[in-house]
C-alpha positions as CSV (number, residue, x, y, z in Angstrom):
1,M,111.2,157.3,170.5
2,N,114.9,156.7,171.1
3,N,117.4,155.1,168.6
4,K,117.8,152.0,170.7
5,G,114.1,151.2,170.7
6,I,113.9,151.6,166.9
7,S,116.7,149.2,166.4
8,K,115.0,146.4,168.4
9,L,111.7,146.9,166.5
10,T,113.4,146.7,163.2
11,I,115.1,143.5,164.1
12,V,111.9,141.9,165.1
13,C,110.1,142.9,161.9
14,I,112.9,141.7,159.7
15,S,112.9,138.3,161.5
16,I,109.1,137.9,161.0
17,I,109.3,138.8,157.3
18,A,112.2,136.3,156.8
19,V,110.2,133.5,158.5
20,L,107.1,134.3,156.3
21,L,109.2,134.3,153.1
22,V,110.7,130.9,154.0
23,V,107.2,129.4,154.6
24,V,105.8,130.9,151.3
25,G,108.8,129.5,149.4
26,I,108.2,126.0,150.8
27,L,104.5,126.2,149.9
28,V,105.2,127.4,146.3
29,G,107.9,124.7,145.8
30,Y,105.5,122.0,147.0
31,I,102.7,123.1,144.7
32,A,104.9,123.4,141.7
33,G,106.5,120.1,142.4
34,N,103.1,118.4,142.7
35,K,101.9,119.9,139.4
36,N,105.1,118.8,137.6
37,S,104.8,115.2,138.9
38,Q,101.3,115.0,137.3
39,K,102.3,116.3,133.8
40,S,103.0,113.2,131.6
41,P,104.6,113.2,128.1
42,E,101.2,112.0,126.8
43,N,99.4,115.1,128.0
44,T,102.1,117.3,126.6
45,T,101.7,115.6,123.2
46,T,98.0,115.6,122.9
47,Q,97.8,119.4,123.3
48,V,99.6,119.9,120.0
49,V,98.3,117.3,117.7
50,S,95.0,116.7,115.9
51,N,92.5,114.1,117.1
52,D,93.1,111.6,114.3
53,T,96.9,111.4,115.0
54,T,96.9,111.6,118.8
55,E,97.3,107.9,119.4
56,E,100.0,107.5,116.8
57,V,102.0,110.5,118.0
58,T,101.7,109.6,121.7
59,E,103.3,106.2,121.0
60,A,106.1,107.8,119.1
61,T,106.8,110.2,121.9
62,E,107.0,107.5,124.5
63,Q,109.5,105.5,122.5
64,D,113.0,106.3,121.5
65,N,113.0,106.6,117.7
66,D,116.3,104.8,117.3
67,T,115.8,101.8,119.7
68,G,112.1,101.5,120.1
69,E,112.6,101.2,123.9
70,I,110.6,103.1,126.4
71,A,112.2,106.5,126.9
72,E,110.1,108.0,129.7
73,E,113.0,108.8,132.0
74,E,114.9,110.7,129.3
75,T,111.8,112.6,128.4
76,E,111.3,113.8,132.0
77,D,114.8,115.1,132.1
78,E,114.5,117.0,128.8
79,P,113.2,120.6,128.6
80,E,109.5,120.9,127.6
81,D,110.3,122.7,124.4
82,K,112.5,119.8,123.2
83,T,109.6,117.4,123.8
84,E,107.3,119.6,121.8
85,D,109.9,119.7,118.9
86,K,109.9,115.9,118.8
87,T,106.1,115.9,118.8
88,E,105.8,118.4,115.9
89,A,108.3,116.3,113.9
90,T,106.3,113.2,114.6
91,T,103.0,114.9,113.6
92,E,104.5,116.0,110.3
93,K,105.7,112.5,109.5
94,S,102.2,111.2,110.3
95,S,100.7,113.7,107.9
96,D,103.1,112.8,105.2
97,D,102.3,109.1,105.6
98,K,98.6,109.7,105.3
99,K,99.1,111.7,102.1
100,G,101.2,108.9,100.7
101,D,98.2,106.6,101.3
102,K,96.0,109.0,99.5
103,D,98.2,109.1,96.5
104,N,97.9,105.3,96.2
105,D,94.4,105.2,94.7
106,K,94.3,101.5,94.4
107,N,94.3,101.2,98.2
108,L,90.6,102.3,98.2
109,A,87.6,100.5,96.9
110,C,86.2,103.9,95.8
111,Y,88.4,106.8,95.1
112,V,88.7,110.1,93.2
113,K,91.3,110.7,90.5
114,M,91.8,114.4,89.5
115,T,93.7,115.5,86.4
116,S,94.3,119.0,85.0
117,G,94.0,120.1,81.5
118,D,94.7,123.2,79.5
119,H,95.0,126.7,81.1
120,W,94.5,130.1,79.6
121,E,94.4,133.8,80.5
122,N,91.1,135.6,81.0
123,G,90.6,139.1,82.4
124,G,93.9,139.1,84.3
125,F,93.3,135.6,85.7
126,I,94.8,132.3,84.8
127,V,92.1,129.7,84.3
128,K,92.7,125.9,84.4
129,Q,90.3,123.1,83.7
130,Y,90.1,120.0,85.9
131,N,88.5,116.6,85.5
132,A,87.7,114.5,88.6
133,V,86.5,110.9,88.2
134,I,85.1,108.9,91.1
135,H,85.9,105.2,90.5
136,N,83.8,102.7,92.4
137,K,85.7,99.4,92.2
138,S,83.6,97.8,95.0
139,K,80.7,95.4,94.5
140,E,78.3,97.9,96.2
141,D,76.6,101.0,95.0
142,I,77.8,104.2,96.7
143,N,75.3,106.9,97.7
144,G,75.6,110.3,99.4
145,W,79.0,111.1,98.0
146,E,80.9,114.4,98.4
147,I,84.4,115.6,97.4
148,K,86.5,118.2,99.1
149,I,89.5,119.9,97.7
150,N,91.6,122.3,99.9
151,G,94.0,125.0,99.0
152,V,91.6,127.1,96.9
153,K,91.9,130.3,98.9
154,G,92.1,133.2,96.6
155,G,90.7,131.3,93.7
156,K,87.4,131.6,91.9
157,L,85.1,129.0,90.3
158,E,84.9,129.8,86.6
159,G,82.7,126.9,85.4
160,S,81.5,123.5,86.5
161,W,79.5,120.5,85.4
162,N,78.0,117.2,86.6
163,G,77.9,118.3,90.3
164,K,76.9,121.0,92.8
165,F,79.9,123.2,93.6
166,K,80.4,125.4,96.7
167,L,83.6,127.4,97.2
168,S,84.0,128.6,100.8
169,G,87.3,130.0,102.1
170,D,90.0,127.5,101.4
171,T,87.7,124.6,100.4
172,L,85.9,123.5,97.2
173,T,83.1,121.1,98.0
174,I,81.4,119.1,95.3
175,T,78.2,117.1,95.9
176,A,76.0,115.0,93.6
177,E,73.3,116.1,91.2
178,S,70.1,114.1,91.2
179,Y,71.2,112.0,88.2
180,N,74.6,111.0,89.5
181,E,74.0,110.6,93.3
182,T,74.4,106.9,93.0
183,I,77.8,105.5,91.8
184,N,77.0,102.0,90.6
185,A,79.2,99.1,91.6
186,K,82.1,98.9,89.2
187,G,80.9,102.3,87.9
188,M,82.2,105.9,87.7
189,V,81.1,109.5,88.0
190,D,82.8,112.1,85.9
191,I,82.9,115.7,87.1
192,G,84.5,118.8,85.6
193,F,85.3,122.3,86.7
194,Q,87.4,125.4,86.0
195,L,89.3,127.4,88.6
196,K,91.0,130.8,88.2
197,F,93.8,132.5,90.2
198,K,95.7,135.7,89.8
199,D,98.9,133.7,89.3
200,E,99.7,130.2,88.0
201,D,101.7,129.2,91.1
202,S,98.5,129.3,93.2
203,F,97.3,126.1,91.5
204,D,100.2,124.2,93.2
205,N,98.4,124.7,96.5
206,L,95.5,122.5,95.6
207,S,95.3,119.3,97.7
208,D,94.4,115.9,96.4
209,P,90.6,115.4,96.4
210,V,89.1,113.6,99.4
211,L,86.0,111.5,99.0
212,Y,83.3,111.5,101.7
213,V,80.3,109.2,101.9
214,N,77.4,110.1,104.1
215,G,79.6,112.7,105.8
216,E,82.5,110.4,106.7
217,E,85.8,110.2,104.9
218,Y,85.8,107.1,102.7
219,T,88.5,104.7,103.9
220,Q,87.3,101.2,102.9
221,E,90.2,99.3,101.4
222,Y,90.0,97.6,98.0
223,V,90.3,93.8,98.2
224,K,91.1,92.4,94.8
225,E,89.1,89.3,94.0
226,E,91.4,86.6,92.7
227,I,89.7,84.9,89.8
228,E,90.8,81.3,89.1
229,V,92.0,80.7,85.5
230,N,92.3,77.0,84.6
231,A,93.1,77.4,80.9
232,E,95.2,74.8,79.1
233,P,97.6,75.9,76.4
234,K,96.5,74.9,72.9
235,T,98.9,73.6,70.2
236,P,98.1,75.2,66.8
237,E,97.5,72.9,63.9
238,S,99.8,73.3,60.9
239,Y,99.2,76.6,59.1
240,A,97.8,76.5,55.5
241,S,100.6,75.6,53.1
242,G,101.7,78.6,51.1
243,S,99.7,81.0,53.2
244,E,100.7,84.5,54.1
245,F,101.5,83.3,57.6
246,E,103.8,80.5,56.4
247,K,105.8,83.1,54.5
248,H,106.0,85.8,57.1
249,G,105.6,84.0,60.5
250,R,105.4,85.8,63.8
251,L,105.3,89.5,63.5
252,S,107.0,92.2,65.7
253,V,107.2,95.9,65.9
254,K,110.3,97.8,64.7
255,G,110.1,101.6,65.0
256,T,106.8,102.6,63.5
257,D,106.5,99.4,61.3
258,I,105.3,95.8,61.7
259,V,108.0,93.5,60.4
260,D,107.9,89.8,59.6
261,K,110.1,86.9,60.8
262,N,112.7,88.0,58.3
263,G,112.8,91.6,59.5
264,E,111.0,92.9,56.4
265,K,108.2,95.4,56.6
266,Y,104.8,93.8,56.6
267,R,101.2,95.1,56.6
268,L,98.1,93.5,58.0
269,K,94.8,94.3,56.2
270,G,91.4,92.8,56.9
271,V,88.0,93.2,58.6
272,S,86.5,93.3,62.1
273,T,83.5,91.3,63.1
274,H,80.6,93.1,64.7
275,G,79.8,92.2,68.3
276,L,80.3,88.4,68.6
277,A,77.2,88.1,70.8
278,W,75.0,89.7,68.2
279,F,76.4,88.3,64.9
280,P,78.0,85.0,65.8
281,E,77.0,83.4,62.5
282,Y,79.9,85.2,60.7
283,V,82.5,83.4,62.8
284,N,82.9,80.5,60.5
285,K,85.8,79.2,58.4
286,K,84.2,79.8,55.0
287,S,83.4,83.4,56.0
288,F,87.0,84.1,56.8
289,E,88.1,82.2,53.7
290,T,86.0,84.6,51.6
291,I,87.8,87.6,53.2
292,K,91.1,85.8,52.5
293,G,90.0,85.4,48.9
294,Y,89.5,89.1,48.5
295,G,93.1,89.7,49.6
296,G,92.7,90.0,53.4
297,N,95.1,88.5,55.9
298,L,93.5,89.6,59.2
299,I,90.4,89.0,61.2
300,R,89.5,91.0,64.3
301,L,87.2,89.3,66.8
302,A,85.2,92.1,68.6
303,M,83.9,91.0,71.9
304,Y,81.9,93.7,73.6
305,T,82.3,93.9,77.4
306,A,79.5,96.1,78.8
307,E,76.5,96.2,76.4
308,G,73.6,93.8,76.3
309,G,75.2,90.4,75.8
310,G,78.6,91.8,76.8
311,Y,81.2,89.7,78.6
312,C,81.1,91.8,81.8
313,T,77.3,92.3,81.9
314,D,74.8,89.6,81.0
315,G,76.7,87.8,78.3
316,D,77.3,84.0,78.2
317,Q,81.0,84.1,78.8
318,D,81.6,80.4,77.9
319,K,79.8,81.0,74.6
320,L,81.7,84.1,73.9
321,K,85.1,82.4,74.6
322,K,84.0,79.5,72.4
323,L,83.4,82.0,69.5
324,I,86.9,83.5,70.1
325,D,88.4,80.0,70.1
326,D,86.6,79.1,66.9
327,G,87.7,82.4,65.3
328,V,91.3,81.9,66.3
329,T,91.2,78.3,65.1
330,Y,89.7,79.2,61.7
331,A,92.1,82.0,61.1
332,T,95.0,79.8,62.0
333,E,93.9,77.0,59.7
334,L,93.7,79.6,56.9
335,G,97.1,81.0,57.7
336,M,95.6,84.4,58.7
337,Y,96.4,86.7,61.6
338,V,93.7,87.3,64.2
339,I,93.1,90.1,66.8
340,V,91.4,89.2,70.1
341,D,89.6,92.4,70.9
342,W,88.4,93.5,74.4
343,H,85.8,95.8,73.0
344,I,85.0,98.4,75.7
345,L,82.6,101.1,74.6
346,S,79.8,102.1,76.9
347,D,82.0,101.2,79.8
348,S,84.2,104.0,78.5
349,N,87.1,103.7,80.9
350,P,89.0,100.4,80.7
351,Q,89.7,100.5,84.5
352,M,86.0,99.9,85.1
353,N,86.2,96.2,84.3
354,Q,90.0,95.8,84.8
355,D,89.7,92.7,87.1
356,E,87.7,90.9,84.4
357,A,90.2,92.1,81.7
358,E,93.1,90.7,83.7
359,A,91.5,87.3,84.1
360,F,90.4,87.2,80.4
361,F,93.8,88.1,79.0
362,K,95.5,85.7,81.5
363,E,93.3,82.9,80.1
364,M,93.8,84.0,76.4
365,S,97.6,84.3,76.7
366,I,97.9,80.9,78.4
367,K,95.7,79.3,75.7
368,Y,97.3,81.0,72.7
369,K,100.9,81.4,73.8
370,D,102.2,79.1,71.1
371,Y,100.1,80.7,68.4
372,D,102.3,83.0,66.4
373,N,99.4,84.7,64.6
374,V,97.4,86.0,67.6
375,I,97.4,89.7,68.5
376,Y,95.8,91.1,71.7
377,E,93.8,94.4,71.7
378,I,93.4,95.3,75.3
379,C,90.9,98.2,75.1
380,N,88.8,99.1,72.1
381,E,87.7,102.8,72.5
382,P,88.4,104.7,75.7
383,N,85.9,107.6,75.8
384,S,83.8,110.0,77.8
385,G,86.6,111.5,79.9
386,A,88.9,108.5,80.1
387,S,92.3,110.1,80.0
388,W,95.5,108.8,78.5
389,A,96.8,108.6,82.1
390,D,93.9,106.2,82.9
391,V,94.6,104.1,79.8
392,K,98.3,104.0,80.4
393,E,97.9,102.9,84.0
394,Y,95.5,100.2,82.8
395,A,97.9,99.0,80.1
396,E,100.8,98.9,82.6
397,D,98.7,96.4,84.5
398,I,97.4,94.3,81.6
399,I,100.5,94.0,79.5
400,P,102.5,92.1,82.2
401,V,99.6,89.7,82.5
402,I,99.9,88.8,78.9
403,R,103.7,88.8,78.9
404,E,103.8,86.4,81.8
405,N,102.6,83.8,79.2
406,D,103.1,85.2,75.7
407,K,106.4,86.9,75.6
408,E,106.3,88.3,72.0
409,A,102.8,88.8,70.7
410,I,101.9,92.3,69.4
411,I,99.6,94.1,71.8
412,L,97.3,97.0,70.7
413,V,96.5,99.8,73.2
414,G,93.5,102.1,72.6
415,T,93.8,105.9,72.9
416,P,91.4,108.4,74.4
417,T,88.2,109.9,72.8
418,W,87.2,106.8,70.8
419,C,90.8,106.2,69.7
420,Q,91.3,109.7,68.2
421,D,93.8,111.3,70.6
422,I,96.9,109.4,69.5
423,D,98.9,112.6,70.0
424,E,98.3,112.2,73.8
425,A,99.9,108.8,73.8
426,A,102.8,110.2,71.7
427,K,103.6,112.7,74.4
428,D,103.8,110.0,77.1
429,P,104.2,106.6,75.6
430,L,104.4,103.3,77.4
431,T,108.0,102.3,78.3
432,G,109.6,99.0,79.1
433,F,107.5,96.9,76.8
434,D,108.3,95.6,73.3
435,N,105.9,94.9,70.4
436,V,103.2,97.4,71.6
437,M,101.2,99.6,69.1
438,Y,98.7,102.3,69.6
439,T,95.3,102.4,67.9
440,V,93.5,105.1,65.9
441,H,89.9,104.7,64.7
442,F,88.4,106.8,62.0
443,Y,85.1,107.2,60.2
444,A,85.9,109.0,57.0
445,A,82.8,111.2,56.8
446,T,83.4,112.6,60.3
447,H,87.1,112.4,61.0
448,K,89.3,114.2,58.5
449,D,92.4,116.4,58.7
450,N,91.9,117.0,62.4
451,I,92.5,113.3,63.2
452,R,95.0,112.8,60.3
453,D,97.1,115.6,61.7
454,K,97.2,113.9,65.1
455,L,98.3,110.6,63.5
456,K,101.0,112.4,61.6
457,T,102.2,114.0,64.8
458,A,102.4,110.7,66.5
459,H,104.0,108.9,63.6
460,D,106.6,111.7,63.3
461,K,107.5,111.1,67.0
462,G,108.1,107.4,66.2
463,L,104.9,106.0,67.7
464,P,103.8,102.7,66.0
465,V,100.1,103.1,64.9
466,F,97.5,100.5,64.0
467,I,94.0,101.3,62.6
468,S,92.1,98.5,64.3
469,E,88.7,100.0,63.2
470,F,87.5,102.3,60.4
471,S,84.8,102.8,57.9
472,L,83.7,105.2,55.2
473,C,80.6,106.7,56.8
474,E,79.9,108.9,59.8
475,A,81.1,108.2,63.4
476,S,77.7,106.7,64.3
477,G,78.4,103.8,61.9
478,N,75.7,105.1,59.6
479,G,75.0,108.1,57.4
480,E,76.7,109.4,54.3
481,I,79.8,107.7,52.8
482,D,82.7,110.0,52.1
483,Y,84.9,108.4,49.5
484,D,87.2,111.4,49.1
485,S,88.0,111.5,52.8
486,A,88.6,107.7,52.7
487,D,91.1,108.2,49.9
488,D,92.9,110.9,51.8
489,W,93.1,108.5,54.8
490,F,94.5,105.7,52.7
491,D,97.1,108.0,51.0
492,M,98.5,108.4,54.5
493,L,98.1,104.8,55.6
494,D,99.8,103.6,52.4
495,S,102.7,106.0,52.8
496,Y,103.2,105.0,56.4
497,N,102.7,101.3,56.0
498,I,99.9,101.3,58.6
499,S,97.9,98.1,59.1
500,Y,94.1,98.2,59.3
501,A,90.8,96.3,60.0
502,Q,87.6,97.6,58.5
503,W,84.3,97.7,60.4
504,N,82.2,95.5,60.2
505,L,81.5,91.9,59.0
506,A,77.8,91.7,59.4
507,N,74.5,92.5,57.6
508,K,73.3,95.1,60.1
509,D,71.2,97.8,58.4
510,E,73.8,100.5,58.6
511,A,76.3,102.1,56.2
512,S,79.4,100.5,57.9
513,S,78.2,96.9,57.5
514,L,79.9,95.1,54.7
515,I,77.0,92.9,53.7
516,N,73.6,94.0,52.5
517,P,70.9,93.7,55.2
518,D,68.7,91.5,53.0
519,C,71.6,89.0,52.3
520,K,71.4,86.0,54.6
521,K,74.5,84.3,53.2
522,T,77.4,84.0,55.8
523,D,80.1,83.4,53.2
524,G,80.9,83.4,49.5
525,W,79.4,86.8,48.9
526,K,79.2,88.1,45.4
527,D,79.2,91.8,44.5
528,E,75.4,92.0,44.7
529,D,75.5,90.7,48.2
530,L,77.8,93.4,49.4
531,S,76.9,96.9,50.5
532,E,78.6,100.0,49.0
533,T,81.1,99.8,51.9
534,G,81.6,96.1,51.3
535,K,82.3,96.6,47.6
536,W,84.9,99.3,48.5
537,M,86.4,96.9,51.0
538,K,86.7,94.1,48.5
539,K,88.5,96.4,46.0
540,K,90.9,97.8,48.7
541,L,91.9,94.4,50.0
542,G,92.7,93.3,46.5
543,E,95.1,96.1,45.9
544,K,98.8,95.2,46.2
C-alpha cells in the first residue's frame, strides 16, 4: 500500500466519524432538552420535603417570598441547587411553625403537658423525673390514646407509672393501662416516668410530647364555649354600725400583710362552712352572728365544684348561688368579711373546670363589685399532680376576669399538694396583679415543721400568705387532735400577722367539725354544743 492511498482512506474515515459525532450530539441535546422541559419546580420540591409539608412548600417555591407574585420564570433561570436551598429554608420554616402550634396547648381540645422535676446522679447517670398530664377539655371521652416523645436516643427508662412505656431507638411511646384508657370529657390522665442519660445536656434533646388517638395525631382544635352571664350588680346595704368593717373598710395587700383602709396592718380570723350543698342550714344570719360574738370577723363560703352536689357536676347551681348570695348578704349586714370559695378537691387541677370557673367569677365579680368586704378564692386545693405551673396559668386567666369588674378585691390563689407547696409559688410568683395572696392549709396533727418551714421560706421571700383552711386534727379531717402542733402553728401565724379561717362550721361526725354531731342547733351554740375543736376555736377567736 502506497502513501497516497493511505491518505485518501484516512480522510474518508475522519469525515465519517465527524458526521457521526454531529448526529450523536444533536440527539443527546434533543433528549436532554426534552427532559429539562418536563422538570417543574413542583417536582424538584416534592423530592426533598416530607408528605405533610409538600403542599405548603410547593406554594412557597412557586411564589416570590417578597412580592407573593408567581416566580416561575425566575426559578427556571436559576441553578437547581439554588432552588433546593430555597426549598430547604421553606421546609425549616414550616417545621418551626408547626412546633409553635404544638407549644400553644390551648389550641387543642385534648393535649399533653409535660413538666420536669428533680434530677440526681445514680451509677454514673443523671436521672430526671417527668410528669405528663393529658388534659381533655372537650365534651367527649377520648379512647385509644398514645403519647410519643422523640430525642431519647442514648437514654434509658429508669422508672414509670400510670402507663405502658416502650423505649425504641429515639422514641419513647406511652400507651394506656386498662384503668386509664378512657380520658373522660373535662378529665385528665396523669403519667410519670424517669429517664437517665450519661450527661445532663442530653435531656435538652427531648421533643414536646405528641398525642395520638387511635393511631392518628390528635389535631382537633378547642372551641371555647361562651357562657352568657346576665348578672346585675348589687348595692350593699349599710354595714352594721360600729362593726369591724365600718372601722377598717376595704382591705388590700401591702408586702406580706393585709392592711385596712387607713394603711394599718389588719388580720382576718373566722371559720369556713363545710360544703354548701351538704350543710346549707348553717348559712344563716344568726349563725354568722354567733361566730362574730366569739370574736370572728370572717366567714368563708365553701362551694364544692366536683363532688356529689358540686357546682360542676350534679349540683343545683341556682340554689348554690343563692346560698352564696345569702351568705354574702348576712356577712355584709353584720359588718363581716366574706370569702367566696371555688372549692376544687376531687377535680384536683383547677384547669379541669376552668370554663365554669371563668363564668362563675365573672358573675360573682359583676354582682359584688361594689361590696368592699368580698374576697375571692379561685382554687381551693390543687392536688394529685397539679403543678404550680398549672395553677399559675389558671390564675393568670381567672384574675383578669375578676379584675374586669372588681378592680381592688383581695384574690386568694391555692398552691399545689392541697395547699402545702407554698414554696413553689414563692419561686415563681404571679406578676402584674395587685392584692393577690397565696393560700396554705394545715391540719395540725399531720402537718408540722415540714410545712411550717415552707411557709417561713415563702414569707421570708415576701410572699403574702393566707390560711384559708386549717384544723387541729389529721389531714383526713378526722383522727387525733394535736394541740401542741396547733400552738406551734399559731406562734408562727401570730408573729407573721397571717389571717385564717378554721374548718368547718357543721355538725358532721368528724374531729374537724366545730359543732357536736348530736347538736341540731344552727346558731347560738353554748360550750356543751361545741366539739373539742369548736371550743378551741371559740377561745382562739376571742384572743386579742
